Short mmCIF file of C-alpha atoms and ligand atoms in Angstrom, two decimals:
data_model
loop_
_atom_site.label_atom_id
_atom_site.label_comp_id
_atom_site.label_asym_id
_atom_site.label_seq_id
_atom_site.Cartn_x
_atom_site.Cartn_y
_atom_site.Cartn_z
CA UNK A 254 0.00 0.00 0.00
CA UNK A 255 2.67 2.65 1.37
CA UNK A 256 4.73 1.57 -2.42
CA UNK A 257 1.75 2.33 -4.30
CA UNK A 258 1.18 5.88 -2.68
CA UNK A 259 4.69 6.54 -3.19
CA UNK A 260 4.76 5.79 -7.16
CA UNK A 261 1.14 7.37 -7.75
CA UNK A 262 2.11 10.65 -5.68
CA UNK A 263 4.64 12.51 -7.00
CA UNK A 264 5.63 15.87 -5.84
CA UNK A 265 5.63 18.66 -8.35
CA UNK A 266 8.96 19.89 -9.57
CA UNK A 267 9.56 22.42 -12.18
CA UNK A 268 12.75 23.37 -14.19
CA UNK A 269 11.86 26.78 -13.41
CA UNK A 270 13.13 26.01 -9.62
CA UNK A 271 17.12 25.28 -10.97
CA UNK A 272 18.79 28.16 -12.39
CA UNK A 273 18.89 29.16 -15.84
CA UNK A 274 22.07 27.56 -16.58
CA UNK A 275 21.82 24.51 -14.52
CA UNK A 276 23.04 21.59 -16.81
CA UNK A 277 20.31 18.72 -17.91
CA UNK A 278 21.89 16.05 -19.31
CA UNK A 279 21.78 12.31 -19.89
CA UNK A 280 24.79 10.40 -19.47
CA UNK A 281 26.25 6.78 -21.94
CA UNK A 282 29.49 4.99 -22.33
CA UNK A 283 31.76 4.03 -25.05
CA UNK A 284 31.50 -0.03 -24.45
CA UNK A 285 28.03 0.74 -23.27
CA UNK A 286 26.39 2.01 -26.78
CA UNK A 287 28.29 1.95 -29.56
CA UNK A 288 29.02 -1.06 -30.54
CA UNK A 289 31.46 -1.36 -33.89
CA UNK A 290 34.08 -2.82 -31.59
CA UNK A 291 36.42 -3.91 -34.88
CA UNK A 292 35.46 -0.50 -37.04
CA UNK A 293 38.23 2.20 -38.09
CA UNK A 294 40.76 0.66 -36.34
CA UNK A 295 39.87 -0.01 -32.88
CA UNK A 296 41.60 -2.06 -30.76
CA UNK A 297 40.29 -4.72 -28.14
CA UNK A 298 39.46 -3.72 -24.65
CA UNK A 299 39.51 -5.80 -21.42
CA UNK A 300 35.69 -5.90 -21.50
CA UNK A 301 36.00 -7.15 -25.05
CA UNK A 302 38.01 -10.53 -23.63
CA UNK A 303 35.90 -10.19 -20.32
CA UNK A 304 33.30 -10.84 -22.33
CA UNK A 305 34.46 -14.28 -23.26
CA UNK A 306 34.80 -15.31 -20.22
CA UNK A 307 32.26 -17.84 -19.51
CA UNK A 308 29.54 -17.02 -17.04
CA UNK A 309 30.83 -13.51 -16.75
CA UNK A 310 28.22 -12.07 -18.46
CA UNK A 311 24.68 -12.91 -17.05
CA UNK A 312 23.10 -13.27 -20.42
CA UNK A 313 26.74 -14.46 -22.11
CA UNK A 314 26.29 -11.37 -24.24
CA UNK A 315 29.01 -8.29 -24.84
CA UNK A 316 29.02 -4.79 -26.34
CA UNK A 317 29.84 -6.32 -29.61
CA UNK A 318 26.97 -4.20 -31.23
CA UNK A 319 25.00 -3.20 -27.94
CA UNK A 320 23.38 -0.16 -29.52
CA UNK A 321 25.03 0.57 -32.45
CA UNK A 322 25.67 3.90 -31.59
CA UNK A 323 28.75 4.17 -33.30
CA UNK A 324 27.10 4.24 -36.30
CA UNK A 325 23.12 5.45 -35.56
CA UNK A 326 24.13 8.47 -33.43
CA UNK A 327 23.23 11.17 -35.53
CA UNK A 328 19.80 9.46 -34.07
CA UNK A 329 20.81 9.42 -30.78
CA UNK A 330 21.76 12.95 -31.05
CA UNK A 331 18.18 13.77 -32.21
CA UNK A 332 16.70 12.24 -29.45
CA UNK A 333 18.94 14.28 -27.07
CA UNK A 334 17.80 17.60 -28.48
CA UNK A 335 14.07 16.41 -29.01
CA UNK A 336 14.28 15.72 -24.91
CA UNK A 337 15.22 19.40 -24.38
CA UNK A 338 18.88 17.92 -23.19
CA UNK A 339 21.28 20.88 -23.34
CA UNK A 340 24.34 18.99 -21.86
CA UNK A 341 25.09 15.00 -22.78
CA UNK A 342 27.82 12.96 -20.58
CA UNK A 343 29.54 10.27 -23.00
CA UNK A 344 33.14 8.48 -23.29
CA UNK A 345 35.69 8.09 -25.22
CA UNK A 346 36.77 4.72 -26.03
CA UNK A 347 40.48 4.38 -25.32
CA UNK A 348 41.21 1.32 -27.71
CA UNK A 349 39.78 3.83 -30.81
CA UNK A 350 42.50 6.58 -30.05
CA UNK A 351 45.25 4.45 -28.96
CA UNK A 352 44.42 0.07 -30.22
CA UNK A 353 47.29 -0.48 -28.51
CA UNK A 354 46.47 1.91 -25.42
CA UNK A 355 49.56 3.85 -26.26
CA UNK A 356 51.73 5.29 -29.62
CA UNK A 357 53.54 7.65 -31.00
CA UNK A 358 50.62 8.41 -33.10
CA UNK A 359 46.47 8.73 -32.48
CA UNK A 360 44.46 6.51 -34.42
CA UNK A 361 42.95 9.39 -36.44
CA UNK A 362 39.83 7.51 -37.15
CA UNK A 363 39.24 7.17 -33.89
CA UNK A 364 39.62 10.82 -32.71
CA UNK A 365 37.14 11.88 -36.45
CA UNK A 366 34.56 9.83 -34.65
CA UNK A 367 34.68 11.79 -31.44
CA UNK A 368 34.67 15.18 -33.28
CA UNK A 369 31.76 14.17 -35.57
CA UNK A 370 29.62 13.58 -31.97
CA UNK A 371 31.14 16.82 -30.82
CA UNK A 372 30.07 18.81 -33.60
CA UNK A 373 27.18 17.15 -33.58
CA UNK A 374 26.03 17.89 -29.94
CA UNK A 375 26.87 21.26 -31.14
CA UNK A 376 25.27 21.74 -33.89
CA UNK A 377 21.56 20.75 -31.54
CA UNK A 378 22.80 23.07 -29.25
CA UNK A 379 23.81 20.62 -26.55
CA UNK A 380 27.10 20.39 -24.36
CA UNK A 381 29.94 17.89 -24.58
CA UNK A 382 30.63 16.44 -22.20
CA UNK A 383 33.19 13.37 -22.07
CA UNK A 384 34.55 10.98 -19.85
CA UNK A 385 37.73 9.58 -20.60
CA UNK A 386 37.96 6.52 -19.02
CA UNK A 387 34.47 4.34 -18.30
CA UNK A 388 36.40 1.01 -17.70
CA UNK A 389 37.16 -0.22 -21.29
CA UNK A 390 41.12 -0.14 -20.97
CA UNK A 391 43.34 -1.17 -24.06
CA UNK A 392 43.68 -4.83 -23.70
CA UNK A 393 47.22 -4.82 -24.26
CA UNK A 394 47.83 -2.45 -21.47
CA UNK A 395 46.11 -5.50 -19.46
CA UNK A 396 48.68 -7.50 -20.85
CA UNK A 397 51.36 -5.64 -19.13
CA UNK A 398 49.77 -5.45 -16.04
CA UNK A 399 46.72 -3.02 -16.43
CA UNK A 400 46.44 -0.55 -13.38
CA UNK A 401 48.59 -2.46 -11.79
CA UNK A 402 51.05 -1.25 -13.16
CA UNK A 403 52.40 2.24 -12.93
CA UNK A 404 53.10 2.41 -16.55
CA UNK A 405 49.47 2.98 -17.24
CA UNK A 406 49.38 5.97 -15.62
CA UNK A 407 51.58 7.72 -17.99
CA UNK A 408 49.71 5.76 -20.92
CA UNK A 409 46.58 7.44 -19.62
CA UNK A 410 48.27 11.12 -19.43
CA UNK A 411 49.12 10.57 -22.74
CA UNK A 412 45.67 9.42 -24.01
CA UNK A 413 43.92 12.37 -22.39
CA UNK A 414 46.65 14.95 -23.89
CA UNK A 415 46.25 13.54 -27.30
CA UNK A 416 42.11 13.76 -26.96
CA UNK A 417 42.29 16.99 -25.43
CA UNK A 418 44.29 18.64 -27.49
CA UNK A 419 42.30 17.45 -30.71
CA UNK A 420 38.83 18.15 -29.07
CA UNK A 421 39.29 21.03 -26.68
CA UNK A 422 38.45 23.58 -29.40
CA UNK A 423 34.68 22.55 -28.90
CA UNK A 424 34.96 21.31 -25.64
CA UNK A 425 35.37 22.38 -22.31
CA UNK A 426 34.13 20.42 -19.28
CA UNK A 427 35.99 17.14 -18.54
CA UNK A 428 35.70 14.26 -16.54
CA UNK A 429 38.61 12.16 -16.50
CA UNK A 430 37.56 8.98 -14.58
CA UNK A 431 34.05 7.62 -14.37
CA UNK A 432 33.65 5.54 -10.51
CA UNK A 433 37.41 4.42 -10.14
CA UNK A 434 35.74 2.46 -6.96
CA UNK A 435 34.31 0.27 -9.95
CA UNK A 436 37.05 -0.03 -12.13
CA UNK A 437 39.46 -0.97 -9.16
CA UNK A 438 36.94 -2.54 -6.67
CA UNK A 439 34.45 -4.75 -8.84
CA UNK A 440 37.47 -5.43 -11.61
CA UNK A 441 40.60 -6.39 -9.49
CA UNK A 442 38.79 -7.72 -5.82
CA UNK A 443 35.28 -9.14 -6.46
CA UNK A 444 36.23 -9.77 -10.45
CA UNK A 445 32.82 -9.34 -11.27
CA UNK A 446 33.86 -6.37 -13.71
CA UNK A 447 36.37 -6.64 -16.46
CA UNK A 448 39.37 -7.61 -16.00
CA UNK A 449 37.93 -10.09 -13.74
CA UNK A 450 40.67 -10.39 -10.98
CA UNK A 451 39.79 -11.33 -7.28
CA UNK A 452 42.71 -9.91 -5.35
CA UNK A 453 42.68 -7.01 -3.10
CA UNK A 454 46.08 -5.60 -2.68
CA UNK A 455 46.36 -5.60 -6.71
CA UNK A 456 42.66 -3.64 -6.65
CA UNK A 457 44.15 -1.44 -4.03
CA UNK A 458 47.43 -0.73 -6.05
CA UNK A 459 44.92 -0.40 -9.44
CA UNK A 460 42.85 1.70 -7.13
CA UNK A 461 45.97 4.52 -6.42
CA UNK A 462 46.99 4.27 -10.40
CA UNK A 463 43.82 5.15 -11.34
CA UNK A 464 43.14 8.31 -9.25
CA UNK A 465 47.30 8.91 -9.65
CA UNK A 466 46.31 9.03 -13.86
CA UNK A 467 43.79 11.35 -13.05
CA UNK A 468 46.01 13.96 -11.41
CA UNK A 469 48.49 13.46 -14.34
CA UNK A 470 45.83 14.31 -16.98
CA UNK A 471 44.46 17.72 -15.25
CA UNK A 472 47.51 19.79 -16.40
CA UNK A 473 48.20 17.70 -19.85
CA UNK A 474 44.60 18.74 -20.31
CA UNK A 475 44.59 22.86 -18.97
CA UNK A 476 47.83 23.04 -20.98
CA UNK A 477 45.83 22.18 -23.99
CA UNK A 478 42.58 24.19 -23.13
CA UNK A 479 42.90 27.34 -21.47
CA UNK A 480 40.07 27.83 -19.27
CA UNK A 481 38.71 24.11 -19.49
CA UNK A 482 36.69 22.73 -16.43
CA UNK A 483 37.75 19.15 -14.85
CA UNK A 484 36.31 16.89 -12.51
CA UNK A 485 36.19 13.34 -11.74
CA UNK A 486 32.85 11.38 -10.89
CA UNK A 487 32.93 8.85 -8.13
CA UNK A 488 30.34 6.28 -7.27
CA UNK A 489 29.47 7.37 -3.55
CA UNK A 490 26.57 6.07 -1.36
CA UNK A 491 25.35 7.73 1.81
CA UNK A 492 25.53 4.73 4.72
CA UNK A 493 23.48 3.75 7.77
CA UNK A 494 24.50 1.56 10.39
CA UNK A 495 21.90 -1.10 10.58
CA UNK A 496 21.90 -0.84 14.54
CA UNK A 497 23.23 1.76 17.25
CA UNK A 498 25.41 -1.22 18.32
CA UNK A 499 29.32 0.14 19.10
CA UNK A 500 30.24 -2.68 16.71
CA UNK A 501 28.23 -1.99 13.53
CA UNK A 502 28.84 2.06 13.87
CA UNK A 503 32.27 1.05 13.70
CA UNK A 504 31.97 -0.80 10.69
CA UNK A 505 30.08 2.22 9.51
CA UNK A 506 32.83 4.00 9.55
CA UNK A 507 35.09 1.38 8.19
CA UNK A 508 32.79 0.92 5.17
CA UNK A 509 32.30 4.83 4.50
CA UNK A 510 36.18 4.60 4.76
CA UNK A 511 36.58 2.72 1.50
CA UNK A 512 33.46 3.40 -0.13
CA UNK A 513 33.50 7.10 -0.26
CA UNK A 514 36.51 8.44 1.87
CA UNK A 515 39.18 6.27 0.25
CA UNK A 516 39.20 8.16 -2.98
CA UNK A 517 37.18 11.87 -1.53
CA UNK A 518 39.83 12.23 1.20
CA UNK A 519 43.35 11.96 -1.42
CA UNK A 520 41.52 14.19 -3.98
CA UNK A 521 40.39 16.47 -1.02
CA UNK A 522 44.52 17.01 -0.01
CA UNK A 523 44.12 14.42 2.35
CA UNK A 524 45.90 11.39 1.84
CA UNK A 525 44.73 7.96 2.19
CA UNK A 526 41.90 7.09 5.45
CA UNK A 527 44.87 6.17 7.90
CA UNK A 528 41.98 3.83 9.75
CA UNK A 529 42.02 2.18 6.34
CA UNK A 530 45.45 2.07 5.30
CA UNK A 531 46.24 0.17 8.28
CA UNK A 532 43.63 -2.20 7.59
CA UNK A 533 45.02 -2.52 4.57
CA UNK A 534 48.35 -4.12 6.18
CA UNK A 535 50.40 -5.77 3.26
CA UNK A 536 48.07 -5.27 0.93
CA UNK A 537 48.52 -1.00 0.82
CA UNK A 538 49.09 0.38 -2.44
CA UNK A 539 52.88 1.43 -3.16
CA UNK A 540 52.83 5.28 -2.88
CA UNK A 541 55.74 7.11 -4.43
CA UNK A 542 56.64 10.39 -3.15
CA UNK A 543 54.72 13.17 -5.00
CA UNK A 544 51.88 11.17 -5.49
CA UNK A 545 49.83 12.05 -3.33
CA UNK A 546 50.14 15.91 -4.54
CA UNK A 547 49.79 14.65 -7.65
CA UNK A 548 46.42 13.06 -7.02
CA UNK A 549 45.60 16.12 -4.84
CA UNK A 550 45.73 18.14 -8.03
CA UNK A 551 42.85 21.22 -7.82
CA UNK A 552 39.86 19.91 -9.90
CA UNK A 553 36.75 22.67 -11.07
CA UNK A 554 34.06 20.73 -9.83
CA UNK A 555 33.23 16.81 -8.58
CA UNK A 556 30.86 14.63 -10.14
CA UNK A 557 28.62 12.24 -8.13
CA UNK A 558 27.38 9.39 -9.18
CA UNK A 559 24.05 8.51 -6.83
CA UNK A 560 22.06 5.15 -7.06
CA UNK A 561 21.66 4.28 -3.82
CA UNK A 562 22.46 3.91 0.12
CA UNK A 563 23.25 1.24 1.82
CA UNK A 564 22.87 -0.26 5.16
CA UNK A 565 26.25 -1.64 6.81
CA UNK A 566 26.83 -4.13 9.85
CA UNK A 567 29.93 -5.16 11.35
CA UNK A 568 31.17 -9.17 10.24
CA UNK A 569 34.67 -9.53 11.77
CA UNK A 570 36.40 -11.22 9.94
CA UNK A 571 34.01 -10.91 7.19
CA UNK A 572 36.94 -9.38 3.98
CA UNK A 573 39.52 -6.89 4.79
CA UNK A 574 37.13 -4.37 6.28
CA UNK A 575 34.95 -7.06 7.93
CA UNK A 576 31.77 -5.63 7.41
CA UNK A 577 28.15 -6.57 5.60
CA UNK A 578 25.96 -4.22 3.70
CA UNK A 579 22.27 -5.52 4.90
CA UNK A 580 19.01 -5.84 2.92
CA UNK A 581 16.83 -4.22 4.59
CA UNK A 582 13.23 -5.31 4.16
CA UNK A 583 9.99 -3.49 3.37
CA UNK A 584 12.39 -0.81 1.50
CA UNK A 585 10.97 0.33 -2.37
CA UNK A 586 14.14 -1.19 -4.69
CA UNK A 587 14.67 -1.38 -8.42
CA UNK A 588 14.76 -4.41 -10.12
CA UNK A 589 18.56 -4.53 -9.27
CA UNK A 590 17.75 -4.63 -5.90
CA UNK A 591 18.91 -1.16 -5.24
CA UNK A 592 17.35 0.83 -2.69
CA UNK A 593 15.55 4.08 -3.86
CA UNK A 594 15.84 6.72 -2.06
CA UNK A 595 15.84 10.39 -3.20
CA UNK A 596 16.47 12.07 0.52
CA UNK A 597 19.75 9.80 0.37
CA UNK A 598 20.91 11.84 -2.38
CA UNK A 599 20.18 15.01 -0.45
CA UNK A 600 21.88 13.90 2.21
CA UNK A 601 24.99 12.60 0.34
CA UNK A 602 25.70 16.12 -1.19
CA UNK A 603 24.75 18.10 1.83
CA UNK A 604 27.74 15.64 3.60
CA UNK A 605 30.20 15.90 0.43
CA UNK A 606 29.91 19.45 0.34
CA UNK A 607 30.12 19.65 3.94
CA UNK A 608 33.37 17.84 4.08
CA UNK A 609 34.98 18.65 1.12
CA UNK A 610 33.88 21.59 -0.25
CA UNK A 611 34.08 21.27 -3.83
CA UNK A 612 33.44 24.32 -5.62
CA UNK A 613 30.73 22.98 -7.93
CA UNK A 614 29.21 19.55 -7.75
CA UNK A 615 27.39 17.90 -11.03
CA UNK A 616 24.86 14.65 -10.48
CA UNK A 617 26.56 12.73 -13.13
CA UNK A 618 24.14 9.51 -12.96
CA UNK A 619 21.29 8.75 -11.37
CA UNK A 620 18.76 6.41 -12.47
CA UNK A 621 16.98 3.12 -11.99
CA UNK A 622 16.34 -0.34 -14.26
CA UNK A 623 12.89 -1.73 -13.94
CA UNK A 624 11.15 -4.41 -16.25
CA UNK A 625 9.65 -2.25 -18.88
CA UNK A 626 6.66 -3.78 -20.51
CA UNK A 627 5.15 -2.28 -23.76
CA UNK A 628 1.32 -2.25 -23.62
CA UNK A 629 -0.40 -3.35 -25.88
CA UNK A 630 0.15 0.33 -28.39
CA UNK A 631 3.39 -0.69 -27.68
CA UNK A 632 4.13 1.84 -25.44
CA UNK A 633 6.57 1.27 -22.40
CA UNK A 634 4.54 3.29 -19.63
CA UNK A 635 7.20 2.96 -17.07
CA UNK A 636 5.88 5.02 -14.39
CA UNK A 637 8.09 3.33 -12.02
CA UNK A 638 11.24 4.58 -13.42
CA UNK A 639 9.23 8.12 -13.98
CA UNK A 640 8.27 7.95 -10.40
CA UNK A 641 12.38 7.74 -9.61
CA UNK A 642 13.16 10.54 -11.77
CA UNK A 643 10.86 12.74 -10.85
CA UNK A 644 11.59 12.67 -7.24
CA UNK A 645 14.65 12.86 -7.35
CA UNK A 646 14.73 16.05 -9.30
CA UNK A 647 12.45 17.14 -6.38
CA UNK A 648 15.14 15.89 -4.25
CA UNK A 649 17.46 17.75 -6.09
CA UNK A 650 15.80 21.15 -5.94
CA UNK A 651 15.74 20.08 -2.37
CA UNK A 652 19.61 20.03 -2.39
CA UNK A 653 20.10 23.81 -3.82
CA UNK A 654 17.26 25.23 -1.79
CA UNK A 655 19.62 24.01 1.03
CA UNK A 656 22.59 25.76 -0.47
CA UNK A 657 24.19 23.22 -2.04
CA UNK A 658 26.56 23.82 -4.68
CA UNK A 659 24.79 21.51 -7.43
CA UNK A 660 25.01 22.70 -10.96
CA UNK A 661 23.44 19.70 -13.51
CA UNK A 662 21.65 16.67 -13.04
CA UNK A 663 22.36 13.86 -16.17
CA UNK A 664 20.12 11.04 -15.97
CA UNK A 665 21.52 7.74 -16.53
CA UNK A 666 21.00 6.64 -19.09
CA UNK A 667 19.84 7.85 -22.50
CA UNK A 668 19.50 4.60 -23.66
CA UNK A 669 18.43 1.14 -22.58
CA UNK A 670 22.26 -0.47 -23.18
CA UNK A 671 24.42 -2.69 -22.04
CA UNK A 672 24.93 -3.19 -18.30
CA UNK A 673 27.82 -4.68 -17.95
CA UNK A 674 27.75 -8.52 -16.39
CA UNK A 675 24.64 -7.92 -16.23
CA UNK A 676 24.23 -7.96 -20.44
CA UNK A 677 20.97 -6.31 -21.84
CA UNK A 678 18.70 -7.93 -18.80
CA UNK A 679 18.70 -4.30 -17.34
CA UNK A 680 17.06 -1.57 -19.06
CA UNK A 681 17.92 2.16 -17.39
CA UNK A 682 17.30 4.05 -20.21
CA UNK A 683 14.78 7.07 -21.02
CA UNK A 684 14.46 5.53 -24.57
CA UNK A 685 13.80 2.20 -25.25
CA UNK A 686 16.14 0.28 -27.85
CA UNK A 687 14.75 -3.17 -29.35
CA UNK A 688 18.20 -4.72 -29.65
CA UNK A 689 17.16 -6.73 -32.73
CA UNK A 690 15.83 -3.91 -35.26
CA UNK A 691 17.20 -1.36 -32.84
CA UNK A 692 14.45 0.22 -32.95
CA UNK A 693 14.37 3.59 -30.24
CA UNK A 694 11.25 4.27 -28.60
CA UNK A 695 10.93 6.93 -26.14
CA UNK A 696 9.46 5.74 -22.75
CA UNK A 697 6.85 7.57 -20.75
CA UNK A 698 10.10 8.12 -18.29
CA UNK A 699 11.67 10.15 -21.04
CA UNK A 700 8.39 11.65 -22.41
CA UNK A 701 8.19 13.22 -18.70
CA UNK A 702 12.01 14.33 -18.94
CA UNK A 703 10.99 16.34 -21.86
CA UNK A 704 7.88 18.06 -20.72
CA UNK A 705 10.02 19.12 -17.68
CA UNK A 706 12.46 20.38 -19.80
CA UNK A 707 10.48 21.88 -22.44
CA UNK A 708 7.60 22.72 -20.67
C1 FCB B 1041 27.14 2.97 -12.89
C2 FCB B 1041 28.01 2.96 -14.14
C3 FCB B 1041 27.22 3.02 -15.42
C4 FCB B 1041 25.98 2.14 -15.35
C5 FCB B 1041 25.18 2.46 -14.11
C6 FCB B 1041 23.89 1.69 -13.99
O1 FCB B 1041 27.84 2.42 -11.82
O2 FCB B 1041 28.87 4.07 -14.13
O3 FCB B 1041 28.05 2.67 -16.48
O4 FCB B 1041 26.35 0.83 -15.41
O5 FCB B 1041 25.97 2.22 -12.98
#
């Protein structure tokens, strides 16, 4: 009863309430959409040969085609401007600028395809806005070690200079690492994520090259566009304990330590958690001197990524940090079993900005995957999934009433695509892709996104 009240009653929010140049955007990836993975020269990624894996891919499918973006996007671009979208969050695919992840020389193909999609957003009137690394790493990098090795840090600076430098006429807001908690948590501990390792001193070790890479880019990039605007996005979740017990506050703190302030507190100027690190024991990163600077370098704004919170009890003994996020019962989730909760995401910038004080803050996902049914016009009514965006915007407006520094909101995602090991099974997207004609179809979700953005 209380979940039905909560989807049919939906507060009012207006566009009108954000200011005038408050960013609305929807947010892809490279491996994610387009597809074409052996077009103009691109070379294989780790998700690519994760892929083959079997069993790591729910539905044993890859991003071999996913949407076809690569070649349909002139579509996709359509779609963006017909929504009202005036900024759009995308990567760039690594493996099409460098095959080999580095070179003396870009793969000019690959950079062509990026500036038509720049020009393009342009041309509808609608931002830029890339990432530069969503997880799909050259594969031969892998071959030498991945982020476990130090090399591909410099790889990385490289990459982003050469991208930068060919794109940074048109573009000017950048985001050099999308959730390195993913790429270094899910890839190199739990090896759920591509490349599929299960050891956590070499995720810790990916974990500091990773935010190390993004430090080195931030000046390759300002050297190459004067006045250009960086940030990172980071996957953070606002935590409860799930009892006032000594123990599970404690693991509270232990979980918030590597969830949010192992990578907040190093960009913030702080170092590594020392509670952590010295749970951490053998297993801590190798830190070189400088590097901590390095990663400290002064970013224009932070990007979060909210999905959900969790709930965390102490397990000693339980992993490194010996503790258990609980499912809580009776809670409204998603059909990934996340928890929705739009006064989570209030409270997660209010602390982030309380903390850390980042000069601008950007929502740079946000959404929700539910089992979208056509009816029987064929239209996917997903009210559910409209129900989640809408209050979170309200959620949002909640946020800057409050003072909080929050300048955009991109919904994730644009497109139904593909979600990772979990294949196509989980739809997020505004627009609706029938992977067999790929066919788009905007969803009552997205029809509401436009009327708030239009009017
Ligand atoms: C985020 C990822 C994004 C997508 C959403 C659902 O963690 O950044 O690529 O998979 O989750």
């Amino acid at each position: 009863m209380m979940k039905k009240n909560k989807v049919n009653t939906l507060p009012l929010v207006e566009r009108n309430s954000f200011a005038n140049d408050f960013r609305w955007g929807c947010s892809t990836s490279a491996y994610q959409v387009e597809g074409a993975v052996d077009v103009d020269g691109r070379g294989a990624s780790i998700w690519d040969k994760f892929c083959e894996m079997p069993g790591a891919i729910r539905d044993g499918s890859s991003g071999t085609v996913a949407c076809d973006h690569y070649h349909r996007w002139p579509e996709d671009l359509d779609h963006a401007r017909d929504l009202g979208l005036n900024a759009y969050r995308f990567s760039i695919a690594w493996p099409r600028i460098f095959p080999d992840g580095r070179g003396a020389q870009a793969n000019r193909k690959g950079l062509d395809f990026y500036s038509r999609l720049v020009d393009g957003l342009l041309e509808r009137g609608i931002e830029p806005w890339p990432t530069l690394y969503h997880w799909d790493l050259p594969q031969t990098l892998q071959e030498q070690g991945g982020w476990a090795n130090r090399d591909t840090v410099y790889a990385f600076a490289k990459f982003a200079d050469a991208v930068s430098r060919n794109l940074g006429d048109r573009v000017k807001n950048w985001i050099t690492h999308n959730e390195p908690w993913c790429s270094a948590f899910l890839g190199h501990y739990e090896g759920v994520h591509a490349p599929g390792l299960k050891h956590f001193g070499t995720a810790l070790q990916a974990c500091h090259h990773v935010l190390l890479s993004h430090g080195m880019a931030i000046p390759a990039i300002r050297h190459n566009i004067p006045g250009a605007s960086i940030g990172i996005a980071l996957s953070l979740h606002p935590l409860h304990p799930s009892s006032d017990s000594e123990a599970d506050r404690q693991a509270l703190k232990r979980h918030d330590g590597l969830r949010n302030r192992w990578f907040l507190d190093p960009l913030y100027g702080r170092g590594y958690p020392a509670d952590i690190w010295q749970l951490c024991g053998k297993d801590a990163p190798e830190v070189r001197e400088g590097d901590l600077a390095t990663i400290a370098t002064p970013t224009d704004f932070l990007g979060v990524n909210y999905y959900f919170p969790e709930t965390v009890a102490d397990a000693s003994g339980d992993g490194p940090i010996s503790t258990r996020v609980i499912e809580l019962e009776n809670v409204e989730r998603t059909h990934f079993g996340w928890e929705v909760s739009p006064e989570g995401m209030v409270t997660l910038l209010e602390r982030v900005a309380r903390d850390y004080q980042p000069a601008r803050m950007y929502v740079t996902e946000n959404g929700s995957t539910y089992d979208d049914v056509a009816n029987h016009e064929g239209r996917i009514d997903d009210f559910t999934r409209r129900s989640y965006l809408v209050r979170h915007l309200a959620a949002l407006r909640d946020a800057v009433a409050k003072g909080i520094p929050v300048q955009g909101y991109f919904a994730w995602s644009l497109l139904d695509n593909f979600e990772w090991a979990e294949g196509y099974a989980r739809r997020f997207g505004l627009i609706h892709v029938d992977y067999p004609t790929q066919q788009r179809r905007l969803k009552l979700s997205g029809e509401w996104y436009r009327f708030f953005l239009r009017g």
